[in-house]
């Protein structure tokens, strides 16, 4: 197992803290939770492309954010695990243009299922509601990750903010 540097751990902690801050701020405007959620914090889910340890900061930040979720314990568990899975998959991406796809797919499917289940249970309406939620959550995630996330990757790849052990940016 690779030994983490203090800089990597600190960066992951900062990412987690920023995630929580952005989610709580977005919640003031009703953007963080629900079918048409637009979490600006999700732009940070592309950061494991540059620094894989950021995935763990995102996971911790998502747990702390989902404490106030109106969907309760299922969102705290499954929503946070969706963010962790997205972060770990993003860290394995070979192109910055593919880096936003794991968060879009993981959150669209997992959060979409969670929302459909909370609305319908596993009734006959579940498949239709699930499809709608996948499109609404995944679509918002796609917008945030590409419109905000890609420029963030560009900016950070050119800065000296990233931990030094990070591999050079891939295109």
Short mmCIF file of N, CA and C in Angstrom, two decimals:
data_model
loop_
_atom_site.label_atom_id
_atom_site.label_comp_id
_atom_site.label_asym_id
_atom_site.label_seq_id
_atom_site.Cartn_x
_atom_site.Cartn_y
_atom_site.Cartn_z
N UNK A 1 0.85 -1.19 0.00
CA UNK A 1 0.00 0.00 0.00
C UNK A 1 0.89 1.24 0.00
N UNK A 2 0.50 2.22 -0.80
CA UNK A 2 1.24 3.46 -0.93
C UNK A 2 1.05 4.31 0.33
N UNK A 3 2.15 4.85 0.82
CA UNK A 3 2.08 5.73 1.97
C UNK A 3 1.64 7.12 1.51
N UNK A 4 0.63 7.65 2.16
CA UNK A 4 0.10 8.96 1.79
C UNK A 4 0.95 10.06 2.42
N UNK A 5 1.11 11.14 1.68
CA UNK A 5 1.84 12.28 2.21
C UNK A 5 0.88 13.17 2.99
N UNK A 6 1.44 14.01 3.82
CA UNK A 6 0.63 14.97 4.57
C UNK A 6 -0.11 15.89 3.60
N UNK A 7 0.55 16.25 2.52
CA UNK A 7 -0.07 17.13 1.52
C UNK A 7 -1.29 16.46 0.87
N UNK A 8 -1.20 15.18 0.55
CA UNK A 8 -2.33 14.46 -0.04
C UNK A 8 -3.50 14.37 0.94
N UNK A 9 -3.19 14.05 2.19
CA UNK A 9 -4.24 13.94 3.21
C UNK A 9 -4.90 15.30 3.45
N UNK A 10 -4.08 16.34 3.49
CA UNK A 10 -4.61 17.69 3.68
C UNK A 10 -5.48 18.10 2.51
N UNK A 11 -5.03 17.78 1.30
CA UNK A 11 -5.82 18.12 0.11
C UNK A 11 -7.17 17.40 0.16
N UNK A 12 -7.17 16.11 0.52
CA UNK A 12 -8.43 15.36 0.61
C UNK A 12 -9.35 15.97 1.66
N UNK A 13 -8.79 16.39 2.78
CA UNK A 13 -9.60 17.02 3.83
C UNK A 13 -10.18 18.35 3.35
N UNK A 14 -9.39 19.12 2.63
CA UNK A 14 -9.89 20.39 2.09
C UNK A 14 -11.00 20.16 1.07
N UNK A 15 -10.85 19.15 0.24
CA UNK A 15 -11.89 18.82 -0.74
C UNK A 15 -13.18 18.45 -0.01
N UNK A 16 -13.06 17.63 1.03
CA UNK A 16 -14.24 17.25 1.80
C UNK A 16 -14.92 18.44 2.46
N UNK A 17 -14.12 19.33 3.03
CA UNK A 17 -14.68 20.52 3.68
C UNK A 17 -15.35 21.44 2.66
N UNK A 18 -14.74 21.59 1.52
CA UNK A 18 -15.33 22.42 0.46
C UNK A 18 -16.63 21.79 -0.05
N UNK A 19 -16.66 20.47 -0.16
CA UNK A 19 -17.86 19.76 -0.60
C UNK A 19 -19.02 20.06 0.37
N UNK A 20 -18.75 19.93 1.67
CA UNK A 20 -19.79 20.19 2.67
C UNK A 20 -20.27 21.64 2.58
N UNK A 21 -19.33 22.56 2.50
CA UNK A 21 -19.67 23.98 2.44
C UNK A 21 -20.56 24.28 1.24
N UNK A 22 -20.17 23.77 0.07
CA UNK A 22 -20.97 24.01 -1.14
C UNK A 22 -22.35 23.37 -1.05
N UNK A 23 -22.44 22.18 -0.47
CA UNK A 23 -23.74 21.52 -0.33
C UNK A 23 -24.66 22.29 0.63
N UNK A 24 -24.12 22.71 1.75
CA UNK A 24 -24.94 23.46 2.71
C UNK A 24 -25.37 24.80 2.12
N UNK A 25 -24.47 25.44 1.38
CA UNK A 25 -24.82 26.70 0.72
C UNK A 25 -25.92 26.47 -0.32
N UNK A 26 -25.77 25.43 -1.14
CA UNK A 26 -26.79 25.11 -2.14
C UNK A 26 -28.12 24.75 -1.52
N UNK A 27 -28.09 24.18 -0.32
CA UNK A 27 -29.32 23.80 0.36
C UNK A 27 -30.15 25.02 0.76
N UNK A 28 -29.48 26.14 0.98
CA UNK A 28 -30.20 27.38 1.29
C UNK A 28 -31.17 27.72 0.16
N UNK A 29 -30.77 27.40 -1.07
CA UNK A 29 -31.58 27.70 -2.24
C UNK A 29 -32.37 26.50 -2.75
N UNK A 30 -32.36 25.40 -1.98
CA UNK A 30 -33.11 24.21 -2.35
C UNK A 30 -32.51 23.43 -3.52
N UNK A 31 -31.20 23.54 -3.73
CA UNK A 31 -30.57 22.89 -4.87
C UNK A 31 -29.86 21.59 -4.54
N UNK A 32 -29.67 21.28 -3.27
CA UNK A 32 -28.82 20.16 -2.89
C UNK A 32 -29.53 18.82 -2.91
N UNK A 33 -30.78 18.78 -2.53
CA UNK A 33 -31.50 17.52 -2.42
C UNK A 33 -32.74 17.55 -3.31
N UNK A 34 -33.19 16.37 -3.70
CA UNK A 34 -34.42 16.28 -4.46
C UNK A 34 -34.22 15.77 -5.87
N UNK A 35 -35.30 15.69 -6.60
CA UNK A 35 -35.29 15.13 -7.95
C UNK A 35 -34.50 16.02 -8.90
N UNK A 36 -34.63 17.32 -8.76
CA UNK A 36 -33.91 18.25 -9.63
C UNK A 36 -32.76 18.90 -8.87
N UNK A 37 -31.93 18.06 -8.27
CA UNK A 37 -30.82 18.61 -7.50
C UNK A 37 -29.69 19.06 -8.41
N UNK A 38 -29.11 20.16 -8.04
CA UNK A 38 -27.97 20.69 -8.77
C UNK A 38 -26.91 21.04 -7.72
N UNK A 39 -26.17 20.03 -7.30
CA UNK A 39 -25.14 20.22 -6.29
C UNK A 39 -23.89 20.78 -6.96
N UNK A 40 -23.59 22.03 -6.67
CA UNK A 40 -22.37 22.62 -7.22
C UNK A 40 -21.15 21.88 -6.69
N UNK A 41 -21.26 21.29 -5.52
CA UNK A 41 -20.16 20.52 -4.93
C UNK A 41 -19.78 19.33 -5.80
N UNK A 42 -20.69 18.86 -6.62
CA UNK A 42 -20.39 17.71 -7.47
C UNK A 42 -19.35 18.02 -8.54
N UNK A 43 -19.08 19.29 -8.77
CA UNK A 43 -17.98 19.66 -9.68
C UNK A 43 -16.65 19.14 -9.13
N UNK A 44 -16.58 18.98 -7.82
CA UNK A 44 -15.36 18.50 -7.18
C UNK A 44 -15.12 17.01 -7.43
N UNK A 45 -16.14 16.29 -7.89
CA UNK A 45 -15.99 14.84 -8.08
C UNK A 45 -15.03 14.49 -9.21
N UNK A 46 -14.59 15.46 -9.97
CA UNK A 46 -13.60 15.19 -11.01
C UNK A 46 -12.17 15.25 -10.46
N UNK A 47 -11.99 15.74 -9.25
CA UNK A 47 -10.65 15.93 -8.69
C UNK A 47 -9.85 14.65 -8.50
N UNK A 48 -10.47 13.50 -8.25
CA UNK A 48 -9.65 12.29 -8.16
C UNK A 48 -8.89 11.97 -9.45
N UNK A 49 -9.27 12.58 -10.56
CA UNK A 49 -8.51 12.42 -11.80
C UNK A 49 -7.09 12.93 -11.60
N UNK A 50 -6.94 14.02 -10.85
CA UNK A 50 -5.62 14.59 -10.58
C UNK A 50 -4.99 14.06 -9.30
N UNK A 51 -5.80 13.81 -8.30
CA UNK A 51 -5.32 13.35 -6.99
C UNK A 51 -6.27 12.28 -6.46
N UNK A 52 -5.92 11.01 -6.62
CA UNK A 52 -6.83 9.92 -6.22
C UNK A 52 -7.31 9.97 -4.77
N UNK A 53 -6.50 10.52 -3.86
CA UNK A 53 -6.93 10.59 -2.46
C UNK A 53 -8.11 11.54 -2.26
N UNK A 54 -8.37 12.40 -3.23
CA UNK A 54 -9.52 13.30 -3.13
C UNK A 54 -10.83 12.52 -3.06
N UNK A 55 -10.85 11.29 -3.58
CA UNK A 55 -12.06 10.46 -3.53
C UNK A 55 -12.52 10.26 -2.09
N UNK A 56 -11.56 10.09 -1.18
CA UNK A 56 -11.91 9.86 0.22
C UNK A 56 -12.39 11.14 0.88
N UNK A 57 -11.86 12.28 0.48
CA UNK A 57 -12.37 13.56 0.97
C UNK A 57 -13.78 13.81 0.50
N UNK A 58 -14.05 13.48 -0.76
CA UNK A 58 -15.40 13.62 -1.29
C UNK A 58 -16.38 12.73 -0.53
N UNK A 59 -15.96 11.51 -0.24
CA UNK A 59 -16.80 10.56 0.50
C UNK A 59 -17.14 11.12 1.88
N UNK A 60 -16.12 11.61 2.59
CA UNK A 60 -16.36 12.17 3.93
C UNK A 60 -17.26 13.41 3.83
N UNK A 61 -17.00 14.25 2.85
CA UNK A 61 -17.82 15.45 2.66
C UNK A 61 -19.26 15.11 2.34
N UNK A 62 -19.45 14.08 1.54
CA UNK A 62 -20.82 13.67 1.17
C UNK A 62 -21.56 13.11 2.38
N UNK A 63 -20.86 12.33 3.21
CA UNK A 63 -21.49 11.83 4.44
C UNK A 63 -21.97 12.99 5.30
N UNK A 64 -21.08 13.96 5.51
CA UNK A 64 -21.45 15.11 6.35
C UNK A 64 -22.57 15.94 5.73
N UNK A 65 -22.60 16.02 4.42
CA UNK A 65 -23.66 16.76 3.73
C UNK A 65 -24.99 16.03 3.81
N UNK A 66 -24.95 14.73 3.66
CA UNK A 66 -26.18 13.95 3.63
C UNK A 66 -26.80 13.74 5.01
N UNK A 67 -26.15 14.22 6.05
CA UNK A 67 -26.75 14.17 7.38
C UNK A 67 -28.06 14.95 7.40
N UNK A 68 -28.13 16.03 6.63
CA UNK A 68 -29.36 16.84 6.61
C UNK A 68 -30.31 16.46 5.48
N UNK A 69 -30.03 15.35 4.81
CA UNK A 69 -30.86 14.94 3.68
C UNK A 69 -32.29 14.60 4.12
N UNK A 70 -33.27 15.06 3.36
CA UNK A 70 -34.65 14.69 3.68
C UNK A 70 -34.94 13.21 3.40
N UNK A 71 -34.00 12.53 2.75
CA UNK A 71 -34.19 11.11 2.43
C UNK A 71 -33.56 10.20 3.48
N UNK A 72 -33.03 10.78 4.55
CA UNK A 72 -32.60 10.04 5.72
C UNK A 72 -31.42 9.11 5.53
N UNK A 73 -31.44 8.04 6.32
CA UNK A 73 -30.34 7.09 6.36
C UNK A 73 -30.03 6.44 5.00
N UNK A 74 -31.03 6.11 4.19
CA UNK A 74 -30.68 5.54 2.88
C UNK A 74 -29.81 6.48 2.03
N UNK A 75 -30.10 7.77 2.06
CA UNK A 75 -29.28 8.72 1.30
C UNK A 75 -27.91 8.88 1.94
N UNK A 76 -27.88 8.88 3.26
CA UNK A 76 -26.60 8.97 3.96
C UNK A 76 -25.68 7.83 3.56
N UNK A 77 -26.24 6.63 3.46
CA UNK A 77 -25.43 5.46 3.11
C UNK A 77 -25.19 5.36 1.61
N UNK A 78 -26.28 5.24 0.84
CA UNK A 78 -26.15 4.95 -0.59
C UNK A 78 -25.70 6.16 -1.41
N UNK A 79 -26.17 7.35 -1.04
CA UNK A 79 -25.72 8.55 -1.73
C UNK A 79 -24.22 8.77 -1.53
N UNK A 80 -23.76 8.54 -0.31
CA UNK A 80 -22.33 8.70 -0.02
C UNK A 80 -21.50 7.62 -0.71
N UNK A 81 -22.01 6.40 -0.74
CA UNK A 81 -21.29 5.32 -1.44
C UNK A 81 -21.25 5.57 -2.95
N UNK A 82 -22.29 6.20 -3.49
CA UNK A 82 -22.28 6.55 -4.91
C UNK A 82 -21.15 7.54 -5.20
N UNK A 83 -20.97 8.50 -4.31
CA UNK A 83 -19.89 9.48 -4.48
C UNK A 83 -18.53 8.82 -4.33
N UNK A 84 -18.39 7.90 -3.39
CA UNK A 84 -17.12 7.18 -3.24
C UNK A 84 -16.81 6.36 -4.49
N UNK A 85 -17.79 5.61 -4.97
CA UNK A 85 -17.59 4.80 -6.18
C UNK A 85 -17.21 5.70 -7.36
N UNK A 86 -17.90 6.82 -7.49
CA UNK A 86 -17.61 7.75 -8.58
C UNK A 86 -16.18 8.28 -8.47
N UNK A 87 -15.77 8.63 -7.27
CA UNK A 87 -14.41 9.14 -7.07
C UNK A 87 -13.35 8.11 -7.38
N UNK A 88 -13.56 6.89 -6.94
CA UNK A 88 -12.58 5.83 -7.19
C UNK A 88 -12.50 5.49 -8.68
N UNK A 89 -13.63 5.52 -9.36
CA UNK A 89 -13.63 5.27 -10.80
C UNK A 89 -13.02 6.45 -11.58
N UNK A 90 -13.27 7.65 -11.12
CA UNK A 90 -12.69 8.83 -11.76
C UNK A 90 -11.17 8.80 -11.68
N UNK A 91 -10.65 8.33 -10.57
CA UNK A 91 -9.19 8.24 -10.39
C UNK A 91 -8.56 7.30 -11.42
N UNK A 92 -9.34 6.40 -11.98
CA UNK A 92 -8.82 5.44 -12.97
C UNK A 92 -9.01 5.90 -14.41
N UNK A 93 -9.66 7.03 -14.61
CA UNK A 93 -9.90 7.53 -15.97
C UNK A 93 -8.59 7.93 -16.63
N UNK A 94 -8.53 7.72 -17.91
CA UNK A 94 -7.32 8.03 -18.69
C UNK A 94 -7.39 9.40 -19.37
N UNK A 95 -8.55 9.99 -19.43
CA UNK A 95 -8.73 11.26 -20.11
C UNK A 95 -9.56 12.20 -19.24
N UNK A 96 -9.18 13.48 -19.23
CA UNK A 96 -9.95 14.44 -18.44
C UNK A 96 -11.38 14.56 -18.95
N UNK A 97 -11.61 14.26 -20.21
CA UNK A 97 -12.96 14.36 -20.77
C UNK A 97 -13.84 13.21 -20.31
N UNK A 98 -13.23 12.11 -19.86
CA UNK A 98 -14.00 10.99 -19.32
C UNK A 98 -14.17 11.09 -17.81
N UNK A 99 -13.38 11.93 -17.16
CA UNK A 99 -13.41 12.04 -15.70
C UNK A 99 -14.80 12.37 -15.13
N UNK A 100 -15.62 13.18 -15.78
CA UNK A 100 -16.95 13.45 -15.23
C UNK A 100 -17.96 12.30 -15.38
N UNK A 101 -17.67 11.34 -16.24
CA UNK A 101 -18.67 10.29 -16.49
C UNK A 101 -18.95 9.39 -15.29
N UNK A 102 -17.95 8.93 -14.51
CA UNK A 102 -18.30 8.11 -13.35
C UNK A 102 -19.25 8.79 -12.37
N UNK A 103 -19.05 10.08 -12.03
CA UNK A 103 -20.04 10.72 -11.16
C UNK A 103 -21.44 10.79 -11.79
N UNK A 104 -21.50 11.05 -13.08
CA UNK A 104 -22.79 11.13 -13.76
C UNK A 104 -23.50 9.78 -13.70
N UNK A 105 -22.78 8.73 -14.03
CA UNK A 105 -23.39 7.39 -14.08
C UNK A 105 -23.72 6.89 -12.67
N UNK A 106 -22.77 6.98 -11.74
CA UNK A 106 -23.00 6.46 -10.38
C UNK A 106 -24.15 7.20 -9.69
N UNK A 107 -24.11 8.52 -9.75
CA UNK A 107 -25.18 9.28 -9.08
C UNK A 107 -26.50 9.14 -9.80
N UNK A 108 -26.46 9.15 -11.12
CA UNK A 108 -27.71 8.97 -11.86
C UNK A 108 -28.40 7.66 -11.49
N UNK A 109 -27.65 6.57 -11.49
CA UNK A 109 -28.24 5.26 -11.20
C UNK A 109 -28.56 5.06 -9.72
N UNK A 110 -27.60 5.32 -8.86
CA UNK A 110 -27.79 5.02 -7.43
C UNK A 110 -28.74 6.02 -6.78
N UNK A 111 -28.51 7.31 -6.97
CA UNK A 111 -29.41 8.30 -6.38
C UNK A 111 -30.77 8.26 -7.08
N UNK A 112 -30.76 8.02 -8.39
CA UNK A 112 -32.03 7.86 -9.09
C UNK A 112 -32.87 6.72 -8.52
N UNK A 113 -32.23 5.60 -8.22
CA UNK A 113 -32.94 4.46 -7.61
C UNK A 113 -33.41 4.80 -6.20
N UNK A 114 -32.56 5.48 -5.45
CA UNK A 114 -32.92 5.86 -4.08
C UNK A 114 -34.14 6.77 -4.07
N UNK A 115 -34.15 7.75 -4.96
CA UNK A 115 -35.29 8.67 -5.03
C UNK A 115 -36.56 7.96 -5.49
N UNK A 116 -36.42 7.07 -6.48
CA UNK A 116 -37.59 6.32 -6.97
C UNK A 116 -38.16 5.43 -5.87
N UNK A 117 -37.26 4.79 -5.13
CA UNK A 117 -37.70 3.93 -4.03
C UNK A 117 -38.41 4.75 -2.96
N UNK A 118 -37.87 5.94 -2.64
CA UNK A 118 -38.49 6.76 -1.60
C UNK A 118 -39.86 7.29 -2.04
N UNK A 119 -40.05 7.44 -3.35
CA UNK A 119 -41.32 7.96 -3.87
C UNK A 119 -42.36 6.87 -4.08
N UNK A 120 -41.93 5.67 -4.52
CA UNK A 120 -42.91 4.65 -4.92
C UNK A 120 -42.77 3.33 -4.20
N UNK A 121 -41.68 3.15 -3.43
CA UNK A 121 -41.38 1.81 -2.95
C UNK A 121 -41.01 0.97 -4.17
N UNK A 122 -41.23 -0.30 -4.10
CA UNK A 122 -40.97 -1.14 -5.28
C UNK A 122 -42.29 -1.53 -5.94
N UNK A 123 -43.12 -0.52 -6.18
CA UNK A 123 -44.41 -0.76 -6.82
C UNK A 123 -44.24 -0.81 -8.33
N UNK A 124 -45.35 -0.94 -9.03
CA UNK A 124 -45.33 -1.00 -10.49
C UNK A 124 -44.86 0.32 -11.09
N UNK A 125 -44.96 1.40 -10.33
CA UNK A 125 -44.53 2.71 -10.83
C UNK A 125 -43.01 2.90 -10.75
N UNK A 126 -42.32 2.02 -10.05
CA UNK A 126 -40.88 2.19 -9.83
C UNK A 126 -40.08 2.35 -11.12
N UNK A 127 -40.24 1.49 -12.13
CA UNK A 127 -39.39 1.63 -13.33
C UNK A 127 -39.51 2.98 -14.03
N UNK A 128 -40.70 3.49 -14.16
CA UNK A 128 -40.89 4.78 -14.81
C UNK A 128 -40.31 5.93 -14.00
N UNK A 129 -40.57 5.90 -12.69
CA UNK A 129 -40.04 6.94 -11.81
C UNK A 129 -38.51 6.85 -11.77
N UNK A 130 -37.99 5.64 -11.75
CA UNK A 130 -36.54 5.44 -11.75
C UNK A 130 -35.93 6.03 -13.02
N UNK A 131 -36.51 5.75 -14.17
CA UNK A 131 -35.99 6.28 -15.44
C UNK A 131 -35.99 7.81 -15.43
N UNK A 132 -37.08 8.39 -14.94
CA UNK A 132 -37.16 9.86 -14.86
C UNK A 132 -36.08 10.41 -13.94
N UNK A 133 -35.89 9.78 -12.78
CA UNK A 133 -34.91 10.25 -11.81
C UNK A 133 -33.48 10.08 -12.32
N UNK A 134 -33.22 9.01 -13.05
CA UNK A 134 -31.88 8.82 -13.63
C UNK A 134 -31.58 9.97 -14.57
N UNK A 135 -32.56 10.34 -15.38
CA UNK A 135 -32.36 11.44 -16.33
C UNK A 135 -32.22 12.79 -15.63
N UNK A 136 -33.02 13.03 -14.61
CA UNK A 136 -32.97 14.34 -13.94
C UNK A 136 -31.71 14.48 -13.09
N UNK A 137 -31.38 13.47 -12.29
CA UNK A 137 -30.17 13.53 -11.45
C UNK A 137 -28.93 13.45 -12.33
N UNK A 138 -28.92 12.51 -13.25
CA UNK A 138 -27.77 12.36 -14.15
C UNK A 138 -27.57 13.57 -15.04
N UNK A 139 -28.65 14.17 -15.51
CA UNK A 139 -28.54 15.36 -16.35
C UNK A 139 -27.96 16.55 -15.60
N UNK A 140 -28.42 16.76 -14.37
CA UNK A 140 -27.87 17.84 -13.56
C UNK A 140 -26.40 17.58 -13.24
N UNK A 141 -26.09 16.34 -12.96
CA UNK A 141 -24.70 15.95 -12.68
C UNK A 141 -23.82 16.19 -13.91
N UNK A 142 -24.33 15.84 -15.07
CA UNK A 142 -23.59 16.05 -16.32
C UNK A 142 -23.27 17.53 -16.52
N UNK A 143 -24.25 18.38 -16.31
CA UNK A 143 -24.04 19.82 -16.46
C UNK A 143 -23.00 20.34 -15.48
N UNK A 144 -23.16 19.99 -14.22
CA UNK A 144 -22.23 20.48 -13.19
C UNK A 144 -20.82 19.97 -13.43
N UNK A 145 -20.69 18.68 -13.73
CA UNK A 145 -19.36 18.09 -13.89
C UNK A 145 -18.63 18.59 -15.13
N UNK A 146 -19.35 18.83 -16.20
CA UNK A 146 -18.68 19.31 -17.42
C UNK A 146 -18.53 20.83 -17.43
N UNK A 147 -19.57 21.56 -17.02
CA UNK A 147 -19.49 23.02 -17.09
C UNK A 147 -18.60 23.60 -15.99
N UNK A 148 -18.64 23.02 -14.79
CA UNK A 148 -17.81 23.51 -13.70
C UNK A 148 -16.59 22.62 -13.44
N UNK A 149 -16.75 21.32 -13.59
CA UNK A 149 -15.69 20.38 -13.24
C UNK A 149 -14.50 20.40 -14.18
N UNK A 150 -14.75 20.41 -15.48
CA UNK A 150 -13.65 20.42 -16.45
C UNK A 150 -12.80 21.68 -16.33
N UNK A 151 -13.41 22.87 -16.26
CA UNK A 151 -12.58 24.07 -16.05
C UNK A 151 -11.79 24.02 -14.73
N UNK A 152 -12.40 23.44 -13.70
CA UNK A 152 -11.70 23.28 -12.43
C UNK A 152 -10.47 22.37 -12.59
N UNK A 153 -10.63 21.28 -13.34
CA UNK A 153 -9.49 20.40 -13.62
C UNK A 153 -8.38 21.17 -14.34
N UNK A 154 -8.75 21.93 -15.34
CA UNK A 154 -7.77 22.72 -16.10
C UNK A 154 -7.02 23.69 -15.19
N UNK A 155 -7.78 24.39 -14.38
CA UNK A 155 -7.19 25.38 -13.49
C UNK A 155 -6.22 24.74 -12.49
N UNK A 156 -6.66 23.66 -11.87
CA UNK A 156 -5.82 23.01 -10.86
C UNK A 156 -4.63 22.27 -11.46
N UNK A 157 -4.78 21.76 -12.66
CA UNK A 157 -3.67 21.07 -13.30
C UNK A 157 -2.52 22.04 -13.59
N UNK A 158 -2.85 23.30 -13.80
CA UNK A 158 -1.83 24.31 -14.11
C UNK A 158 -1.31 25.03 -12.86
N UNK A 159 -1.92 24.77 -11.73
CA UNK A 159 -1.53 25.47 -10.51
C UNK A 159 -0.55 24.64 -9.70
N UNK A 160 -0.09 25.20 -8.63
CA UNK A 160 0.81 24.49 -7.71
C UNK A 160 0.05 24.02 -6.47
N UNK A 161 -1.26 24.02 -6.53
CA UNK A 161 -2.10 23.64 -5.40
C UNK A 161 -2.12 22.14 -5.19
N UNK A 162 -2.04 21.39 -6.27
CA UNK A 162 -2.18 19.94 -6.20
C UNK A 162 -0.97 19.31 -5.51
N UNK A 163 -1.19 18.22 -4.77
CA UNK A 163 -0.07 17.51 -4.15
C UNK A 163 0.97 17.10 -5.20
N UNK A 164 2.24 17.16 -4.83
CA UNK A 164 3.32 16.90 -5.76
C UNK A 164 3.39 15.45 -6.23
N UNK A 165 2.81 14.53 -5.51
CA UNK A 165 2.86 13.13 -5.89
C UNK A 165 1.86 12.78 -6.97
N UNK A 166 1.07 13.75 -7.35
CA UNK A 166 0.05 13.53 -8.39
C UNK A 166 0.73 13.32 -9.73
N UNK A 167 0.21 12.39 -10.49
CA UNK A 167 0.73 12.16 -11.83
C UNK A 167 0.42 13.36 -12.70
N UNK A 168 1.22 13.62 -13.71
CA UNK A 168 0.95 14.78 -14.58
C UNK A 168 -0.41 14.64 -15.24
N UNK A 169 -1.05 15.78 -15.56
CA UNK A 169 -2.38 15.72 -16.17
C UNK A 169 -2.38 14.93 -17.46
N UNK A 170 -3.42 14.14 -17.62
CA UNK A 170 -3.61 13.36 -18.85
C UNK A 170 -4.64 14.06 -19.70
N UNK A 171 -4.50 13.96 -20.99
CA UNK A 171 -5.49 14.61 -21.89
C UNK A 171 -6.08 13.58 -22.73
#
